[in-house]
Structures are given as structure tokens and as C-alpha cells.
Amino acid sequence: RPRALSGIQPTAGSFHLGNYLGAIRQYVALQETHDAFYMVVDLHAITVPQDPAELRSNTRLAAAQLLAAGLDPDRCTLFIQSHVPEHAQLGWVMNCLTGFGEAGRMTQFKDKSAKQGADRATVGLFTYPILQVADILLYQANAVPVGEDQRQHVELTRDLAGRFNSRYGDTFTVPAPHIVKETGKIYDLQDPTAKMSKSASSPKGLINLLDEPKVSAKKIRSAVTDTDTVVRFDEKEKPGISNLLTIYSTLTGTGIPELEQRYAGKGYGALKTDLAECFVEWVTPFRERTQEYLGDPETLDAVLAKGAEKARAVAAETLASAYDRIGFLPAK
Ligand code: AQP
């Protein structure tokens, strides 16, 4: 079986609809076809300041949400990044292989550090894509299910895998991004040209999965659209409606042409009301399952312990072969 690897940050507490449609849905699908490794990336979380107690509880909450979304510990390996020390170890190796300018070209760093200010942005935030390279290469992943915003980081991973392989001999599988065209970028409901994001300036366009469903339903009903009334998928002219159609279609499995027909002559209001209802129907059992996993910490801990053990076995083997190729003297 080909391998898949991806990670998600525990920082915001609740995952948002962009995380789910862009990434987590693909995690669930790929566990059927791939030997899949998914992790809660707590090492990445500390690139910005975190409250220790909150980080700990958000890490559990992230794992619970992944299980609630459909990850099955019998069909995939779910673990916490800091439980596998090889991530930080191979991360260092990858740091030493990356050009300073090359790292500086990562657009996510440029955006985030511009927001934080040069003095507050940490070196960890700068090198975070390089740790991500190590995350992926440790598992010899073929496919990396992510949203569109992560494409550049997977490209960096491909470059560094190739560089290491040509310098030291074939060691790493060169991975490919697995980005679903339709849902690779879900947009903010108030600003449908911007990515839905946990760090948006206003929470109005952000659908958090763990919020009260009626709060999210209201946000959906108040989504920004346009002054026209025709329900038609047209990302350029009608980004708001197109985003809602994408969300609607993915959550219900109904094709976009069918939705366009269904709402012909009915206007935007009917579409928003129905989508809000579909979302509530989908999210209610998701929230319940999340609470069930959180309410049973023993089971959750056992899943994560087993996951870490499986992940460590693979990661240790890859790290050992990389260290050997580099010329590190083996410990006796
Ligand atoms: N709007 C989105 N549409 C599609 N996919 C998205 N992802 C994030 N936002 C969207 C994907 O979710 C996965 C987990 O991402 P993360 O843990 O790195 O979270 P993030 O990218 O930090 O999430 P945000 O909300 O976008 O945070 P900020 O604003 O801090 O950057 C990834 O695969 C990501 O592509």
C-alpha cells in the first residue's frame, strides 16, 4: 500500500469547516487506500506562544475531533507529533540542507510574520516548513493530503528529498501533494476571496465545528453573496455563492449542477437556509462523538499510545538510515 501522512495543529481548539473539507475529509478517505499516518502537530503549535494547560487540552480535543470525523485507529495510525522524537531530530538535518533564501520564500511565513511583526515572529515559525519536511519524509509518504495553502510546503519537501537523495544516495520517497481541486480552498463566509482561517480578523466568516450549531447556522444564513439572484457556480463573478455551493455539494454529496437546478428561480435565501440546516444535521453527531471520545480519556490515551508506537517504529528506521548516509558514527 502507498503511504499517506498529514498533520493538523491543535491550537484553535475547534477545527473549522475549511480544515474539515480541505484536509480531514481526505484523511478519512485515504485510510481506505493508503497506509495512513495522521498526527496532531503540537511541535508546530509552539511556533506561536501557547498556554501550557490549554495546549494540553487542545491536543486531546484535536485527537477526539479526528476520531469523531471518521479516523479509525484500526485502519490508520493516529498520534501526537511530540511523542515521536525523530521529528525534531530529522528536522535538524533538514534545516542544514535548506538555503536561507529558500526558506524565506515560503509565503505562509511571509504572511504570518508580517502580521506578527519581525520581532515577535520566532525562528521556529521561520523553520516550521522544514520541520514539516521531516514530518513527511520520516514516513516515506507518497501522498500528503492538505489544503491548497500547504502546496508550497509539499513542493519544498519534494526539493529537499531530491537534494538529500542525490547528495547521499536514495533514502527518501519523494511525496506528492494530495489536494482536492473542489475543496482545496474553502473561503471565509464574509470575505469570499480570503481563505477561511482561524486567524481571520473577524469570526463572522469562520465556521467552527464545535460552536453551537445555531451560531454557525446564523453565520451561514448571513454569508456575503452578491447583488444578483441567480444561483450559479462562477468563482470569478460569484465567489460567495460558489463557496456555498461547494460546501453544500461536499457535505451532502449532491452535484453542483443539480443544486443550481434545484435553486433556479428561488434566490439565495432558500439556498442559505437549506445549507444551514444540512450543516446542523451533519455537525450535531460530529459534536456528540467528539464529546464521547473526550469523556473516555482511557480509550483516547490508548489509541494515541498505540499510534505513537507504530509511528516510532517507522520513523526510527528512516532516521537511522538518514543518519548512516550522512556519516554519523553509530552509537554502540
Ligand atoms: N480554508 C481552508 N480550505 C481548505 N483547507 C484548509 N486548511 C486550512 N484552512 C483551509 C487545511 O487544513 C489543514 C490543517 O491546517 P493547520 O493545522 O495548518 O491549520 P492552519 O492552516 O493553521 O489553519 P488556518 O485556519 O489556515 O490557520 P492560520 O490562519 O493560522 O493559517 C491543512 O492541510 C490546511 O491546508
Short mmCIF file of C-alpha atoms and ligand atoms in Angstrom, two decimals:
data_model
loop_
_atom_site.label_atom_id
_atom_site.label_comp_id
_atom_site.label_asym_id
_atom_site.label_seq_id
_atom_site.Cartn_x
_atom_site.Cartn_y
_atom_site.Cartn_z
CA ARG A 1 0.00 0.00 0.00
CA PRO A 2 1.22 3.54 -0.69
CA ARG A 3 1.79 5.70 2.38
CA ALA A 4 -0.06 8.89 3.34
CA LEU A 5 0.93 11.42 6.00
CA SER A 6 -0.61 14.61 7.24
CA GLY A 7 -0.76 16.76 10.36
CA ILE A 8 -3.08 19.27 11.89
CA GLN A 9 -2.48 21.92 14.55
CA PRO A 10 -4.27 21.73 17.90
CA THR A 11 -4.08 25.46 18.52
CA ALA A 12 -7.58 26.80 17.94
CA GLY A 13 -9.47 24.20 19.96
CA SER A 14 -12.20 23.61 17.42
CA PHE A 15 -11.37 22.68 13.86
CA HIS A 16 -13.11 24.82 11.25
CA LEU A 17 -15.03 23.89 8.14
CA GLY A 18 -12.02 24.69 5.92
CA ASN A 19 -9.87 22.21 7.87
CA TYR A 20 -12.55 19.58 7.57
CA LEU A 21 -13.43 19.95 3.88
CA GLY A 22 -9.89 20.73 2.70
CA ALA A 23 -7.96 18.18 4.73
CA ILE A 24 -9.71 15.93 7.25
CA ARG A 25 -12.21 14.50 4.75
CA GLN A 26 -9.26 13.41 2.66
CA TYR A 27 -7.59 11.82 5.69
CA VAL A 28 -10.71 9.73 6.18
CA ALA A 29 -10.85 8.70 2.51
CA LEU A 30 -7.15 7.82 2.25
CA GLN A 31 -7.20 5.43 5.21
CA GLU A 32 -9.05 3.04 2.86
CA THR A 33 -6.39 3.04 0.17
CA HIS A 34 -3.18 4.01 1.95
CA ASP A 35 -1.07 3.05 4.91
CA ALA A 36 -2.00 6.33 6.55
CA PHE A 37 -0.29 8.30 9.36
CA TYR A 38 -2.03 11.31 10.86
CA MET A 39 -0.75 13.43 13.69
CA VAL A 40 -1.66 16.35 15.89
CA VAL A 41 1.30 18.68 15.37
CA ASP A 42 1.96 20.14 18.79
CA LEU A 43 5.59 20.97 17.89
CA HIS A 44 4.24 23.25 15.17
CA ALA A 45 1.77 24.78 17.60
CA ILE A 46 4.53 26.32 19.74
CA THR A 47 5.81 28.44 16.83
CA VAL A 48 3.45 30.96 18.43
CA PRO A 49 3.05 31.32 22.22
CA GLN A 50 0.77 28.74 23.86
CA ASP A 51 -0.65 28.42 27.33
CA PRO A 52 0.58 25.00 28.60
CA ALA A 53 -2.72 23.82 30.10
CA GLU A 54 -4.62 24.94 27.00
CA LEU A 55 -2.16 23.29 24.65
CA ARG A 56 -2.54 20.01 26.53
CA SER A 57 -6.33 20.08 26.47
CA ASN A 58 -6.48 21.27 22.85
CA THR A 59 -4.20 18.42 21.83
CA ARG A 60 -6.66 15.89 23.27
CA LEU A 61 -9.52 17.80 21.74
CA ALA A 62 -7.86 17.66 18.32
CA ALA A 63 -7.40 13.89 18.56
CA ALA A 64 -11.03 13.48 19.68
CA GLN A 65 -12.24 15.54 16.71
CA LEU A 66 -10.18 13.49 14.26
CA LEU A 67 -11.75 10.30 15.58
CA ALA A 68 -15.20 11.90 15.52
CA ALA A 69 -14.63 12.88 11.88
CA GLY A 70 -14.10 9.25 10.97
CA LEU A 71 -10.47 8.29 11.52
CA ASP A 72 -10.42 4.67 12.56
CA PRO A 73 -7.41 3.66 14.69
CA ASP A 74 -7.66 0.14 13.24
CA ARG A 75 -7.20 1.49 9.73
CA CYS A 76 -4.76 4.35 10.26
CA THR A 77 -2.08 5.47 12.69
CA LEU A 78 -3.12 8.46 14.79
CA PHE A 79 -0.53 10.03 17.07
CA ILE A 80 0.84 13.17 18.69
CA GLN A 81 3.91 14.65 16.99
CA SER A 82 5.91 15.25 20.20
CA HIS A 83 5.52 11.56 21.13
CA VAL A 84 7.88 10.72 18.27
CA PRO A 85 11.25 12.43 18.94
CA GLU A 86 12.51 11.62 15.44
CA HIS A 87 10.53 14.58 14.04
CA ALA A 88 12.74 17.11 15.79
CA GLN A 89 15.85 15.04 15.01
CA LEU A 90 15.28 14.80 11.26
CA GLY A 91 14.06 18.40 11.37
CA TRP A 92 17.57 19.50 12.30
CA VAL A 93 19.07 17.55 9.42
CA MET A 94 16.62 19.19 7.02
CA ASN A 95 17.45 22.64 8.43
CA CYS A 96 21.05 22.03 7.46
CA LEU A 97 20.02 21.17 3.92
CA THR A 98 17.80 24.21 3.30
CA GLY A 99 19.01 27.51 1.94
CA PHE A 100 18.20 30.58 3.99
CA GLY A 101 16.73 32.33 0.96
CA GLU A 102 14.79 29.23 0.03
CA ALA A 103 13.12 29.18 3.47
CA GLY A 104 12.50 32.92 3.19
CA ARG A 105 10.41 32.39 0.07
CA MET A 106 7.68 30.50 1.92
CA THR A 107 4.62 32.68 1.50
CA GLN A 108 2.91 31.47 4.67
CA PHE A 109 5.88 32.64 6.74
CA LYS A 110 5.88 35.98 4.95
CA ASP A 111 2.15 36.46 5.62
CA LYS A 112 2.23 35.31 9.23
CA SER A 113 5.40 37.16 10.21
CA ALA A 114 4.11 40.33 8.55
CA LYS A 115 1.02 40.08 10.76
CA GLN A 116 3.04 39.44 13.93
CA GLY A 117 5.88 41.88 13.29
CA ALA A 118 9.51 40.88 12.70
CA ASP A 119 10.50 40.98 16.38
CA ARG A 120 7.64 38.81 17.58
CA ALA A 121 7.83 36.17 14.84
CA THR A 122 10.01 33.31 16.11
CA VAL A 123 12.79 31.44 14.35
CA GLY A 124 10.53 28.39 14.88
CA LEU A 125 7.87 30.00 12.69
CA PHE A 126 10.54 30.57 10.04
CA THR A 127 11.75 26.96 10.08
CA TYR A 128 8.33 25.36 10.58
CA PRO A 129 8.02 24.31 6.90
CA ILE A 130 11.36 22.49 7.30
CA LEU A 131 10.07 20.55 10.30
CA GLN A 132 7.10 19.72 8.10
CA VAL A 133 9.53 18.33 5.51
CA ALA A 134 10.90 15.99 8.18
CA ASP A 135 7.36 15.05 9.26
CA ILE A 136 6.57 13.84 5.77
CA LEU A 137 9.89 12.21 4.85
CA LEU A 138 10.13 10.17 8.07
CA TYR A 139 7.17 8.09 6.93
CA GLN A 140 8.31 7.74 3.32
CA ALA A 141 4.92 9.20 2.40
CA ASN A 142 3.71 9.05 -1.18
CA ALA A 143 0.66 11.26 -0.67
CA VAL A 144 0.19 14.30 1.56
CA PRO A 145 -3.48 15.27 1.94
CA VAL A 146 -3.59 19.05 2.59
CA GLY A 147 -5.38 22.22 1.57
CA GLU A 148 -4.11 24.45 -1.23
CA ASP A 149 -2.29 26.73 1.27
CA GLN A 150 0.14 23.90 2.01
CA ARG A 151 1.12 23.18 -1.61
CA GLN A 152 4.33 25.22 -1.40
CA HIS A 153 5.47 23.31 1.69
CA VAL A 154 4.99 19.98 -0.05
CA GLU A 155 6.97 21.35 -3.01
CA LEU A 156 9.78 22.23 -0.57
CA THR A 157 9.57 18.67 0.75
CA ARG A 158 9.98 17.31 -2.77
CA ASP A 159 13.01 19.55 -3.37
CA LEU A 160 14.71 18.56 -0.11
CA ALA A 161 14.01 14.84 -0.58
CA GLY A 162 15.58 15.08 -4.03
CA ARG A 163 18.55 17.05 -2.68
CA PHE A 164 19.23 14.56 0.11
CA ASN A 165 18.83 11.60 -2.25
CA SER A 166 21.24 12.99 -4.81
CA ARG A 167 23.82 14.00 -2.19
CA TYR A 168 23.74 10.86 -0.06
CA GLY A 169 22.03 8.20 -2.15
CA ASP A 170 18.39 7.15 -2.37
CA THR A 171 16.91 7.48 1.11
CA PHE A 172 13.55 9.24 0.94
CA THR A 173 10.39 8.74 -1.07
CA VAL A 174 9.57 11.92 -2.97
CA PRO A 175 5.97 12.73 -1.95
CA ALA A 176 3.16 14.40 -3.90
CA PRO A 177 0.51 16.75 -2.54
CA HIS A 178 -2.99 15.29 -2.46
CA ILE A 179 -5.16 18.37 -2.90
CA VAL A 180 -8.78 18.00 -3.96
CA LYS A 181 -9.49 20.70 -6.54
CA GLU A 182 -13.05 21.44 -5.41
CA THR A 183 -12.35 21.78 -1.69
CA GLY A 184 -8.64 22.67 -1.55
CA LYS A 185 -9.55 26.21 -0.56
CA ILE A 186 -12.73 26.99 1.36
CA TYR A 187 -13.38 30.69 1.67
CA ASP A 188 -14.38 32.98 4.51
CA LEU A 189 -18.16 33.49 4.55
CA GLN A 190 -17.82 37.25 4.99
CA ASP A 191 -14.92 37.70 2.59
CA PRO A 192 -15.24 35.00 -0.07
CA THR A 193 -11.94 35.93 -1.69
CA ALA A 194 -9.98 35.09 1.51
CA LYS A 195 -9.26 31.61 2.89
CA MET A 196 -11.42 30.54 5.80
CA SER A 197 -8.90 30.71 8.61
CA LYS A 198 -8.73 30.53 12.38
CA SER A 199 -6.76 33.77 12.41
CA ALA A 200 -9.26 35.78 10.36
CA SER A 201 -9.74 39.34 11.59
CA SER A 202 -13.44 38.71 12.25
CA PRO A 203 -15.04 35.45 13.47
CA LYS A 204 -18.19 36.11 11.42
CA GLY A 205 -16.99 34.28 8.34
CA LEU A 206 -15.43 31.36 10.22
CA ILE A 207 -17.42 28.18 10.87
CA ASN A 208 -16.02 26.38 13.91
CA LEU A 209 -17.21 22.80 14.09
CA LEU A 210 -17.56 22.84 17.87
CA ASP A 211 -19.53 26.08 18.10
CA GLU A 212 -23.22 25.91 18.98
CA PRO A 213 -24.82 24.75 15.69
CA LYS A 214 -27.30 27.60 15.76
CA VAL A 215 -24.45 30.12 15.84
CA SER A 216 -22.96 28.53 12.71
CA ALA A 217 -26.38 28.31 11.04
CA LYS A 218 -26.79 32.05 11.53
CA LYS A 219 -23.34 32.70 10.04
CA ILE A 220 -24.28 30.62 7.00
CA ARG A 221 -27.55 32.47 6.58
CA SER A 222 -25.67 35.79 6.75
CA ALA A 223 -22.92 34.76 4.30
CA VAL A 224 -21.87 37.55 1.92
CA THR A 225 -23.03 36.87 -1.65
CA ASP A 226 -23.66 39.38 -4.45
CA THR A 227 -26.43 41.61 -5.72
CA ASP A 228 -27.55 39.19 -8.43
CA THR A 229 -30.12 36.48 -7.62
CA VAL A 230 -29.14 33.59 -9.91
CA VAL A 231 -27.68 30.54 -8.15
CA ARG A 232 -24.79 29.64 -10.42
CA PHE A 233 -21.27 28.35 -9.79
CA ASP A 234 -18.90 31.05 -11.02
CA GLU A 235 -15.87 31.58 -8.82
CA LYS A 236 -14.85 34.83 -10.54
CA GLU A 237 -18.16 36.64 -10.68
CA LYS A 238 -19.90 34.95 -7.75
CA PRO A 239 -17.29 33.84 -5.22
CA GLY A 240 -19.71 33.85 -2.27
CA ILE A 241 -22.38 31.69 -3.90
CA SER A 242 -19.74 29.40 -5.43
CA ASN A 243 -18.22 28.81 -1.99
CA LEU A 244 -21.64 27.98 -0.53
CA LEU A 245 -22.34 25.62 -3.45
CA THR A 246 -19.02 23.85 -2.87
CA ILE A 247 -19.75 23.43 0.84
CA TYR A 248 -23.32 22.29 0.18
CA SER A 249 -22.29 19.84 -2.51
CA THR A 250 -19.48 18.29 -0.45
CA LEU A 251 -21.49 17.94 2.76
CA THR A 252 -24.48 16.33 1.04
CA GLY A 253 -22.92 14.55 -1.93
CA THR A 254 -25.24 16.41 -4.33
CA GLY A 255 -23.66 17.61 -7.58
CA ILE A 256 -23.35 21.36 -8.12
CA PRO A 257 -25.40 21.31 -11.41
CA GLU A 258 -28.21 19.60 -9.51
CA LEU A 259 -28.09 22.27 -6.80
CA GLU A 260 -28.12 25.01 -9.46
CA GLN A 261 -31.27 23.47 -10.90
CA ARG A 262 -32.90 22.96 -7.53
CA TYR A 263 -32.50 26.63 -6.63
CA ALA A 264 -33.26 28.09 -10.08
CA GLY A 265 -35.69 30.97 -9.55
CA LYS A 266 -35.61 30.59 -5.76
CA GLY A 267 -32.86 33.05 -4.93
CA TYR A 268 -30.06 32.97 -2.41
CA GLY A 269 -32.16 32.95 0.77
CA ALA A 270 -33.56 29.46 0.18
CA LEU A 271 -30.11 28.06 -0.60
CA LYS A 272 -28.59 29.55 2.56
CA THR A 273 -31.44 28.35 4.79
CA ASP A 274 -31.22 24.80 3.43
CA LEU A 275 -27.44 24.71 3.66
CA ALA A 276 -27.60 25.94 7.26
CA GLU A 277 -29.99 23.07 8.03
CA CYS A 278 -27.78 20.48 6.29
CA PHE A 279 -24.76 21.74 8.19
CA VAL A 280 -26.56 21.46 11.54
CA GLU A 281 -27.62 17.92 10.66
CA TRP A 282 -24.06 16.99 9.81
CA VAL A 283 -22.31 18.74 12.68
CA THR A 284 -24.62 17.65 15.52
CA PRO A 285 -23.48 13.99 15.57
CA PHE A 286 -19.88 15.14 14.98
CA ARG A 287 -20.03 17.25 18.15
CA GLU A 288 -21.61 14.39 20.10
CA ARG A 289 -18.93 11.92 19.01
CA THR A 290 -16.19 14.40 19.94
CA GLN A 291 -17.66 14.69 23.45
CA GLU A 292 -17.85 10.90 23.74
CA TYR A 293 -14.15 10.50 22.92
CA LEU A 294 -13.24 13.30 25.33
CA GLY A 295 -15.34 11.68 28.03
CA ASP A 296 -13.36 8.46 27.77
CA PRO A 297 -9.73 9.54 28.29
CA GLU A 298 -8.51 5.98 28.82
CA THR A 299 -9.58 4.89 25.36
CA LEU A 300 -8.22 8.09 23.83
CA ASP A 301 -4.85 7.64 25.56
CA ALA A 302 -4.69 4.01 24.47
CA VAL A 303 -5.32 4.99 20.84
CA LEU A 304 -2.60 7.65 20.99
CA ALA A 305 -0.12 5.34 22.75
CA LYS A 306 -0.61 2.63 20.14
CA GLY A 307 -0.36 5.22 17.38
CA ALA A 308 2.90 6.63 18.76
CA GLU A 309 4.40 3.16 19.00
CA LYS A 310 3.55 2.35 15.37
CA ALA A 311 4.76 5.75 14.19
CA ARG A 312 8.04 5.50 16.14
CA ALA A 313 8.90 2.17 14.58
CA VAL A 314 8.68 3.63 11.08
CA ALA A 315 10.29 6.96 11.98
CA ALA A 316 13.23 5.34 13.81
CA GLU A 317 14.07 3.18 10.81
CA THR A 318 14.06 6.14 8.42
CA LEU A 319 16.10 8.34 10.77
CA ALA A 320 18.68 5.59 11.29
CA SER A 321 19.19 5.20 7.57
CA ALA A 322 19.44 9.00 7.06
CA TYR A 323 22.00 9.30 9.92
CA ASP A 324 24.01 6.47 8.44
CA ARG A 325 24.05 8.05 4.97
CA ILE A 326 25.14 11.39 6.42
CA GLY A 327 28.11 9.75 8.11
CA PHE A 328 27.17 9.96 11.78
CA LEU A 329 29.09 7.45 13.85
CA PRO A 330 26.62 4.87 15.15
CA ALA A 331 26.17 4.71 18.92
CA LYS A 332 27.44 1.44 20.34
N1 AQP B 1 -9.82 27.40 4.23
C1 AQP B 1 -9.28 26.21 4.02
N2 AQP B 1 -9.67 25.46 2.96
C2 AQP B 1 -9.12 24.23 2.75
N3 AQP B 1 -8.20 23.68 3.55
C3 AQP B 1 -7.78 24.39 4.62
N4 AQP B 1 -6.89 24.11 5.60
C4 AQP B 1 -6.84 25.17 6.45
N5 AQP B 1 -7.70 26.13 6.04
C5 AQP B 1 -8.30 25.68 4.91
C6 AQP B 1 -6.12 22.88 5.71
O1 AQP B 1 -6.34 22.33 6.99
C7 AQP B 1 -5.19 21.57 7.36
C8 AQP B 1 -4.80 21.87 8.77
O2 AQP B 1 -4.23 23.12 8.82
P1 AQP B 1 -3.34 23.63 10.01
O3 AQP B 1 -3.42 22.79 11.18
O4 AQP B 1 -2.02 24.03 9.48
O5 AQP B 1 -4.17 24.87 10.28
P2 AQP B 1 -3.94 26.18 9.58
O6 AQP B 1 -3.53 26.08 8.16
O7 AQP B 1 -3.04 26.87 10.52
O8 AQP B 1 -5.40 26.65 9.65
P3 AQP B 1 -5.75 28.09 9.39
O9 AQP B 1 -7.10 28.30 9.89
O10 AQP B 1 -5.47 28.39 7.98
O11 AQP B 1 -4.75 28.83 10.35
P4 AQP B 1 -3.91 30.11 10.07
O12 AQP B 1 -4.89 31.19 9.83
O13 AQP B 1 -3.15 30.28 11.35
O14 AQP B 1 -3.03 29.82 8.89
C9 AQP B 1 -4.10 21.90 6.35
O15 AQP B 1 -3.98 20.83 5.44
C10 AQP B 1 -4.63 23.11 5.64
O16 AQP B 1 -4.20 23.18 4.30
#
